GROMACS .gro file of C-alpha atoms in nm:
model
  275
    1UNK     CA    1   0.000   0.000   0.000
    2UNK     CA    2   0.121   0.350  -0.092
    3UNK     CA    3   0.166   0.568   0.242
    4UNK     CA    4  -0.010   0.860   0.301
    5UNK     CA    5   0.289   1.080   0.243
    6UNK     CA    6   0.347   0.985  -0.095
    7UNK     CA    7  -0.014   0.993  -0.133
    8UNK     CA    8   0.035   1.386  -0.077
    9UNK     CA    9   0.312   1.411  -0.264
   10UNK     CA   10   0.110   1.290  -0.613
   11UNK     CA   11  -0.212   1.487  -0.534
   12UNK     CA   12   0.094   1.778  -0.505
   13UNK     CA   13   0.250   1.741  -0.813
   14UNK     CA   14  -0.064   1.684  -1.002
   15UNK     CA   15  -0.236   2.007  -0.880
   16UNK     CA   16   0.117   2.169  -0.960
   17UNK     CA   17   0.051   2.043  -1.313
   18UNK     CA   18  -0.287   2.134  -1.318
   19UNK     CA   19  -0.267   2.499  -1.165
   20UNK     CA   20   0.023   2.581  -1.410
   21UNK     CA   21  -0.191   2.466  -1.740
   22UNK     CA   22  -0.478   2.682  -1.628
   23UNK     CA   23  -0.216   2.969  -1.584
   24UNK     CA   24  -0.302   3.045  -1.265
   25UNK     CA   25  -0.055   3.151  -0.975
   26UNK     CA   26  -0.040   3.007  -0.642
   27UNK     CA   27  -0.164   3.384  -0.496
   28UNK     CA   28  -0.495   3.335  -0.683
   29UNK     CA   29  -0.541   2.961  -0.569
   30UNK     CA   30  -0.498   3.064  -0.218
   31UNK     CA   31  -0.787   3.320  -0.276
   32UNK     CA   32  -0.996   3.033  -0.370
   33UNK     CA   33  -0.966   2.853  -0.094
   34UNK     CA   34  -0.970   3.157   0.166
   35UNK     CA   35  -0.621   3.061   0.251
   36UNK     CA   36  -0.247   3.185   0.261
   37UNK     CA   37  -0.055   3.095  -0.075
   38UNK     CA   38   0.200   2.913   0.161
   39UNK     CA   39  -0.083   2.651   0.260
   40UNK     CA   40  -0.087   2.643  -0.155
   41UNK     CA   41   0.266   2.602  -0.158
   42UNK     CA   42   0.285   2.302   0.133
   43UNK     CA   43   0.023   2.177  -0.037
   44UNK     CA   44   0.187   2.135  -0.400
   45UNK     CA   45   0.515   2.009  -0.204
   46UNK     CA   46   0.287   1.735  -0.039
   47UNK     CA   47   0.366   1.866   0.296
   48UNK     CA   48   0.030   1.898   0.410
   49UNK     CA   49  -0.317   1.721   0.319
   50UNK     CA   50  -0.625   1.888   0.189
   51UNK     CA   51  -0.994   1.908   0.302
   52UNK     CA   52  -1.226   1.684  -0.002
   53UNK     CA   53  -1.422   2.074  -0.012
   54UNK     CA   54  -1.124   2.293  -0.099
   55UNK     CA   55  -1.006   1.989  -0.328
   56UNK     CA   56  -1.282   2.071  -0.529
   57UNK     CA   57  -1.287   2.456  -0.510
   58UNK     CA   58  -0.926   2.425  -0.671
   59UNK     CA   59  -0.976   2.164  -0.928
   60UNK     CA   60  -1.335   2.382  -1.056
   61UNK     CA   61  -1.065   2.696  -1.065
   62UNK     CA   62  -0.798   2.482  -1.286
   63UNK     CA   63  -1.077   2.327  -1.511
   64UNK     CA   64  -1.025   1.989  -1.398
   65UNK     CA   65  -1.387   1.795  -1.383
   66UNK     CA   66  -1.544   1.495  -1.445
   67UNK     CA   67  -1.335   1.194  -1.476
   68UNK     CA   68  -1.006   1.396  -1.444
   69UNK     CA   69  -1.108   1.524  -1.090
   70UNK     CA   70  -1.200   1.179  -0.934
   71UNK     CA   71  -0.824   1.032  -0.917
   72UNK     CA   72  -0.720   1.316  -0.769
   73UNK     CA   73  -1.010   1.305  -0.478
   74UNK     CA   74  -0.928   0.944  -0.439
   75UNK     CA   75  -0.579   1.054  -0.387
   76UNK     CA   76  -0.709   1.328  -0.133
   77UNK     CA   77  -0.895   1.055   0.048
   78UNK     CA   78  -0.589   0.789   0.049
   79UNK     CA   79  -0.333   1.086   0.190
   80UNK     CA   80  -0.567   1.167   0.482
   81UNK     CA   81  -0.538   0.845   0.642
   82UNK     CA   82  -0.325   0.731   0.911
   83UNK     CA   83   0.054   0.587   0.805
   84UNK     CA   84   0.118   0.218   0.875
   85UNK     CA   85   0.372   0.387   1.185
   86UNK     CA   86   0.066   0.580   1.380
   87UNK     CA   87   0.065   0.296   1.639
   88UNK     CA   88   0.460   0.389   1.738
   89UNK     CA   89   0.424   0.745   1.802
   90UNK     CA   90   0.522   0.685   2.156
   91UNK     CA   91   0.861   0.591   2.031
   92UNK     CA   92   0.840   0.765   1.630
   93UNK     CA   93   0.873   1.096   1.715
   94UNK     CA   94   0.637   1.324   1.427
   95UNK     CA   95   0.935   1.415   1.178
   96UNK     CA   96   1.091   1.090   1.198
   97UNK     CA   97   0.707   0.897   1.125
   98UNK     CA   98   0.738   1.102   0.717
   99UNK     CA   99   1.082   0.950   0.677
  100UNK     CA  100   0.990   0.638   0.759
  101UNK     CA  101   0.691   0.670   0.473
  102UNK     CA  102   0.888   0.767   0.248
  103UNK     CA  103   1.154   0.485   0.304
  104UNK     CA  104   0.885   0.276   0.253
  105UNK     CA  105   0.757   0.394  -0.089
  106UNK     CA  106   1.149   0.491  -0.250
  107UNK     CA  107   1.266   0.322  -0.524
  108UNK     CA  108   1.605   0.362  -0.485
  109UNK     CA  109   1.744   0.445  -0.171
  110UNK     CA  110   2.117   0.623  -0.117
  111UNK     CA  111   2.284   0.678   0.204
  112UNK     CA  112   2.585   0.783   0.342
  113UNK     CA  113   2.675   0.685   0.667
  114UNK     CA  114   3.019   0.837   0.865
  115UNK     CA  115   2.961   0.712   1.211
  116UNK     CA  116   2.763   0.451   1.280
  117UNK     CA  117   2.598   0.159   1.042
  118UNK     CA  118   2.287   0.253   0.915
  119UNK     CA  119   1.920   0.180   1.089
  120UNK     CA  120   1.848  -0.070   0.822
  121UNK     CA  121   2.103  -0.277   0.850
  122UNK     CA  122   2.187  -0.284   1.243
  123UNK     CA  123   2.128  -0.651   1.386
  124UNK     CA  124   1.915  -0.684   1.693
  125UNK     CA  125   2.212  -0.663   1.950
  126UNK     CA  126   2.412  -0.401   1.783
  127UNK     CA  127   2.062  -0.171   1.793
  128UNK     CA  128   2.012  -0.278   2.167
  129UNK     CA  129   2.376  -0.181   2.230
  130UNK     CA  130   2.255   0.181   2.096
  131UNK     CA  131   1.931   0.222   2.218
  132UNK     CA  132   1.936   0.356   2.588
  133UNK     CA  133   1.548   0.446   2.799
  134UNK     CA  134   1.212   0.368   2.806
  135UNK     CA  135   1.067   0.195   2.500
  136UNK     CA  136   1.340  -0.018   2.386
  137UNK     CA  137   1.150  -0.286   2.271
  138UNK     CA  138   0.940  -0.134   2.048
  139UNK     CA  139   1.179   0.092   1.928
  140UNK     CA  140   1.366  -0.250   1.843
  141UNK     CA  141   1.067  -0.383   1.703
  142UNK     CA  142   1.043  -0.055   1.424
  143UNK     CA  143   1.394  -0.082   1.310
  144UNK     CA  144   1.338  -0.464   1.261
  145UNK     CA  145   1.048  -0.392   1.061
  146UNK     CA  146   1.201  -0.138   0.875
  147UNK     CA  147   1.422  -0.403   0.749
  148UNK     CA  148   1.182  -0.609   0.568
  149UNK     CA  149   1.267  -0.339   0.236
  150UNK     CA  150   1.548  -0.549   0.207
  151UNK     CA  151   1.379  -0.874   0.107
  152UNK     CA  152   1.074  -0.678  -0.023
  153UNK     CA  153   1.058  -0.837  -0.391
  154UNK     CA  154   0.928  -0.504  -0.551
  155UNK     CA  155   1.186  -0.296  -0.264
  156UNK     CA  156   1.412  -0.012  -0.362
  157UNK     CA  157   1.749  -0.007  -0.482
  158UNK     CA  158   1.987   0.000  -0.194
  159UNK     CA  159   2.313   0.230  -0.195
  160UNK     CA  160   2.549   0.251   0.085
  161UNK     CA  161   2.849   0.428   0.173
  162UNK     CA  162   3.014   0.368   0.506
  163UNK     CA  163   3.263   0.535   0.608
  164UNK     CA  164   3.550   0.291   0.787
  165UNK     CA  165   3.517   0.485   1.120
  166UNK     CA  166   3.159   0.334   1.133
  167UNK     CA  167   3.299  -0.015   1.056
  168UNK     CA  168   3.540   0.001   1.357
  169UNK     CA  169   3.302   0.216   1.592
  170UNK     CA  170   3.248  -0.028   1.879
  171UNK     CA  171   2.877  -0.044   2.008
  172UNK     CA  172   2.817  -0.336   2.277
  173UNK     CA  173   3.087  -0.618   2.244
  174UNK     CA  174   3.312  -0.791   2.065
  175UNK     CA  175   3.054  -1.073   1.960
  176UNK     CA  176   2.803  -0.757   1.876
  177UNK     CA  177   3.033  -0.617   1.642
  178UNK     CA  178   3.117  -0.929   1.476
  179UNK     CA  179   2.767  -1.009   1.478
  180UNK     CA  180   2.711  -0.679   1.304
  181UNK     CA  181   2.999  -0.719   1.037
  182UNK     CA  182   2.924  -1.072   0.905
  183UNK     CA  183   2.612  -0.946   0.874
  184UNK     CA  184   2.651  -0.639   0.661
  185UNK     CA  185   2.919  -0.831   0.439
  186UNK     CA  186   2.631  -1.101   0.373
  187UNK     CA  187   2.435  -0.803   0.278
  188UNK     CA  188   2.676  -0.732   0.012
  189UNK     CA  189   2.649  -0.993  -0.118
  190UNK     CA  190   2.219  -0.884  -0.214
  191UNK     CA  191   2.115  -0.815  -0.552
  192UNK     CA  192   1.941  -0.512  -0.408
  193UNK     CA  193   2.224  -0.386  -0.167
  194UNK     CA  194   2.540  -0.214  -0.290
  195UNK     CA  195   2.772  -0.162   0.004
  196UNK     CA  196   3.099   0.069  -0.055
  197UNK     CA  197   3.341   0.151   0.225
  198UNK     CA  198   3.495   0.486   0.268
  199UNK     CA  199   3.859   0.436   0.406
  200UNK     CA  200   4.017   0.646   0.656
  201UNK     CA  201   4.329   0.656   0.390
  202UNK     CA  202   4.148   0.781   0.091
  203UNK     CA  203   4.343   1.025  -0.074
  204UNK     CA  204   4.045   1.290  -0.162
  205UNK     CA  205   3.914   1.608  -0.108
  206UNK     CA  206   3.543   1.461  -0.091
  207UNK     CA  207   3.523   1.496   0.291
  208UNK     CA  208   3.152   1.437   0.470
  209UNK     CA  209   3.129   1.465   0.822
  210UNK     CA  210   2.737   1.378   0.858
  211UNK     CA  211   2.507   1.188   0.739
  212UNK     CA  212   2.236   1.236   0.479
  213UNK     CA  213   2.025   1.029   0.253
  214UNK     CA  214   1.880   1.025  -0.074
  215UNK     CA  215   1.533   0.907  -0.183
  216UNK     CA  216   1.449   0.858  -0.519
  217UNK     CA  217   1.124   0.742  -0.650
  218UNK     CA  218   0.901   0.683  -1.016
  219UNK     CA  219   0.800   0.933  -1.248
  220UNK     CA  220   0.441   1.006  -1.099
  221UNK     CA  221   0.696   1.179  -0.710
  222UNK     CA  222   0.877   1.409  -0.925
  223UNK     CA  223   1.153   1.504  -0.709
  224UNK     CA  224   1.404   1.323  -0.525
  225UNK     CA  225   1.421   1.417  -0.124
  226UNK     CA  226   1.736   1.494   0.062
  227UNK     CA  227   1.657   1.341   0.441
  228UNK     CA  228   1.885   1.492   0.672
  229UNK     CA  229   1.882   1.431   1.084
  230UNK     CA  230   1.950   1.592   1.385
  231UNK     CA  231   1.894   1.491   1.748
  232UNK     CA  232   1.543   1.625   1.774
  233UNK     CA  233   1.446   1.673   1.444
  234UNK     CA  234   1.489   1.647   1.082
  235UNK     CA  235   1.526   1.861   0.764
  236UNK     CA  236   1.345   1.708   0.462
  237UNK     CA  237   1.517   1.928   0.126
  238UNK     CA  238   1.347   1.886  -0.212
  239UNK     CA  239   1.422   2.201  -0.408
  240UNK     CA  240   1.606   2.148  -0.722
  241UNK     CA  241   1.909   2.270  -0.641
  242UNK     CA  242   1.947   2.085  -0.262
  243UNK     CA  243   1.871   1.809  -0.478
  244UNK     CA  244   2.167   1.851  -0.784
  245UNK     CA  245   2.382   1.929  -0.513
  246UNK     CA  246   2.367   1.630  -0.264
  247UNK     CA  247   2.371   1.386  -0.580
  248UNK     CA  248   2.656   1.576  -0.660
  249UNK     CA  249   2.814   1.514  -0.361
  250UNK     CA  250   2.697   1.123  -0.374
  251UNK     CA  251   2.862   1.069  -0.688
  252UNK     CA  252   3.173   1.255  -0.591
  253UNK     CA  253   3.214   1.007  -0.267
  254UNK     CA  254   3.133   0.696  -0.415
  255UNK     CA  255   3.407   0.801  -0.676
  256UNK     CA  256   3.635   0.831  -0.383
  257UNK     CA  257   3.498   0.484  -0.197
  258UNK     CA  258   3.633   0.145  -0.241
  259UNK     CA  259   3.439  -0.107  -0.511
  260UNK     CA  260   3.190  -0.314  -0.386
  261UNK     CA  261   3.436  -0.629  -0.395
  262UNK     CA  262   3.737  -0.421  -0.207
  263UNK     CA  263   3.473  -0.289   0.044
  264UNK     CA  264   3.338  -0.634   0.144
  265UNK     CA  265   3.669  -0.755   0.210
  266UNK     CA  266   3.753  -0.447   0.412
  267UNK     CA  267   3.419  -0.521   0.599
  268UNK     CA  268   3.551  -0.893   0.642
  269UNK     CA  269   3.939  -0.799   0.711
  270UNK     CA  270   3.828  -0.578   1.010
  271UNK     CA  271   3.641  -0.835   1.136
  272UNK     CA  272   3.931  -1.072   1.193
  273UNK     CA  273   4.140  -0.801   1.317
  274UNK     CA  274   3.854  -0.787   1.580
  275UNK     CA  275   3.842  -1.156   1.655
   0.00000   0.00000   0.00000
């Protein structure tokens, strides 16, 4: 099932498409709707859902009837319903709940990873040895499910850069971490998952302290979306130039990262030094 926030995201674009053909401008949409143009503009970015009313008040204004206008309400209706991650909001904070949507819908996923090894492919122990507080069990029990886009026969494409500092970063003990290596290397070894290590002796200029990640998805989600974390909160970046310059940056650090082959045998070499 398509999320709700990707459900947005298409109604978006397609009233984007629509309100441009009619000519109109987002100042005289908002007047249509009684609104602000910036609810017109969160609205077209699929940041925000829209009432089935107003839906119609804007798609009369474009000249979009009939049989044109009831995909789009359907699309309306499927965006206003609650994401398959509601029941976790004790432990799924709000901005984190739209990332984890959108993971779910990508179709190709890229993410680069200087510090510790990404959510989706932590083992059980190697997340416990991370997660600290109330909740841990359930917060367990979303990563694990997370997960599942791995094996997902119509999942994403999976694209990983590790730095080697996250490779060697130890999080419980030793058995975790070699746990947690044999694991990713097996991973590698996925016709879905391409894993590529950053050394610490790469002789670049392509230096990335933190972490960001790269959705991509079909034709019908136009853009891509540049997920980027803090502590408390999260930055979500899909204008078109965030966008050229983070693949940008991608391309210029898996240019810099070892091959798939030398990377799993970096994975598999620290893991012996560690035994």
């Amino acid at each position: 099932m398509v999320t709700p926030t990707i459900q947005r995201r298409r109604l978006g674009n397609a009233l984007k498409r629509a309100r441009e053909a009619a000519g109109k401008t987002q100042d005289e949409a908002a007047e249509v709707i009684d609104s602000a143009s910036s609810k017109i503009s969160r609205l077209e970015l699929g940041q925000s859902g829209i009432r089935l009313p107003d839906l119609k008040l804007l798609l009369d204004f474009y000249g979009v009837t009939g049989e044109d206008a009831e995909p789009l309400r359907e699309i309306a209706r499927a965006g206003r319903q609650r994401g398959r991650w509601s029941g976790y909001r004790n432990v799924v904070p709000d901005w984190f709940r739209q990332y984890l949507d959108l993971e779910a819908d990508a179709t190709e996923i890229r993410w680069y990873q200087p510090e510790v090894i990404p959510g989706i492919l932590q083992t059980e122990q190697y997340i416990r040895a991370m997660i600290d507080g109330e909740g841990v069990e359930r917060q367990i029990a979303v990563r694990l499910e997370r997960q599942k886009v791995i094996d997902r026969p119509d999942g994403p494409e999976l694209n990983f850069i590790l730095s080697e500092s996250a490779l060697r970063r130890n999080l419980g003990d030793r058995s975790t971490m070699l746990e947690q290596l044999s694991h990713i290397a097996t991973l590698a070894n996925s016709t879905n998952v391409t894993i590529q290590a950053f050394p610490l002796d790469a002789e670049t200029y392509v230096v990335s302290s933190y972490n960001f990640i790269i959705l991509r998805f079909g034709e019908e989600v136009a853009s891509d979306v540049i997920y980027l974390e803090t502590f408390t909160d999260a930055d979500y970046l899909d204008s078109p130039e965030a966008v050229r310059a983070y693949n940008r940056l991608w391309d210029r650090l898996r240019a810099a990262a070892l091959g798939p082959v030398e990377s799993r045998r970096l994975i598999l070499r620290i893991a012996d030094e560690m035994k």
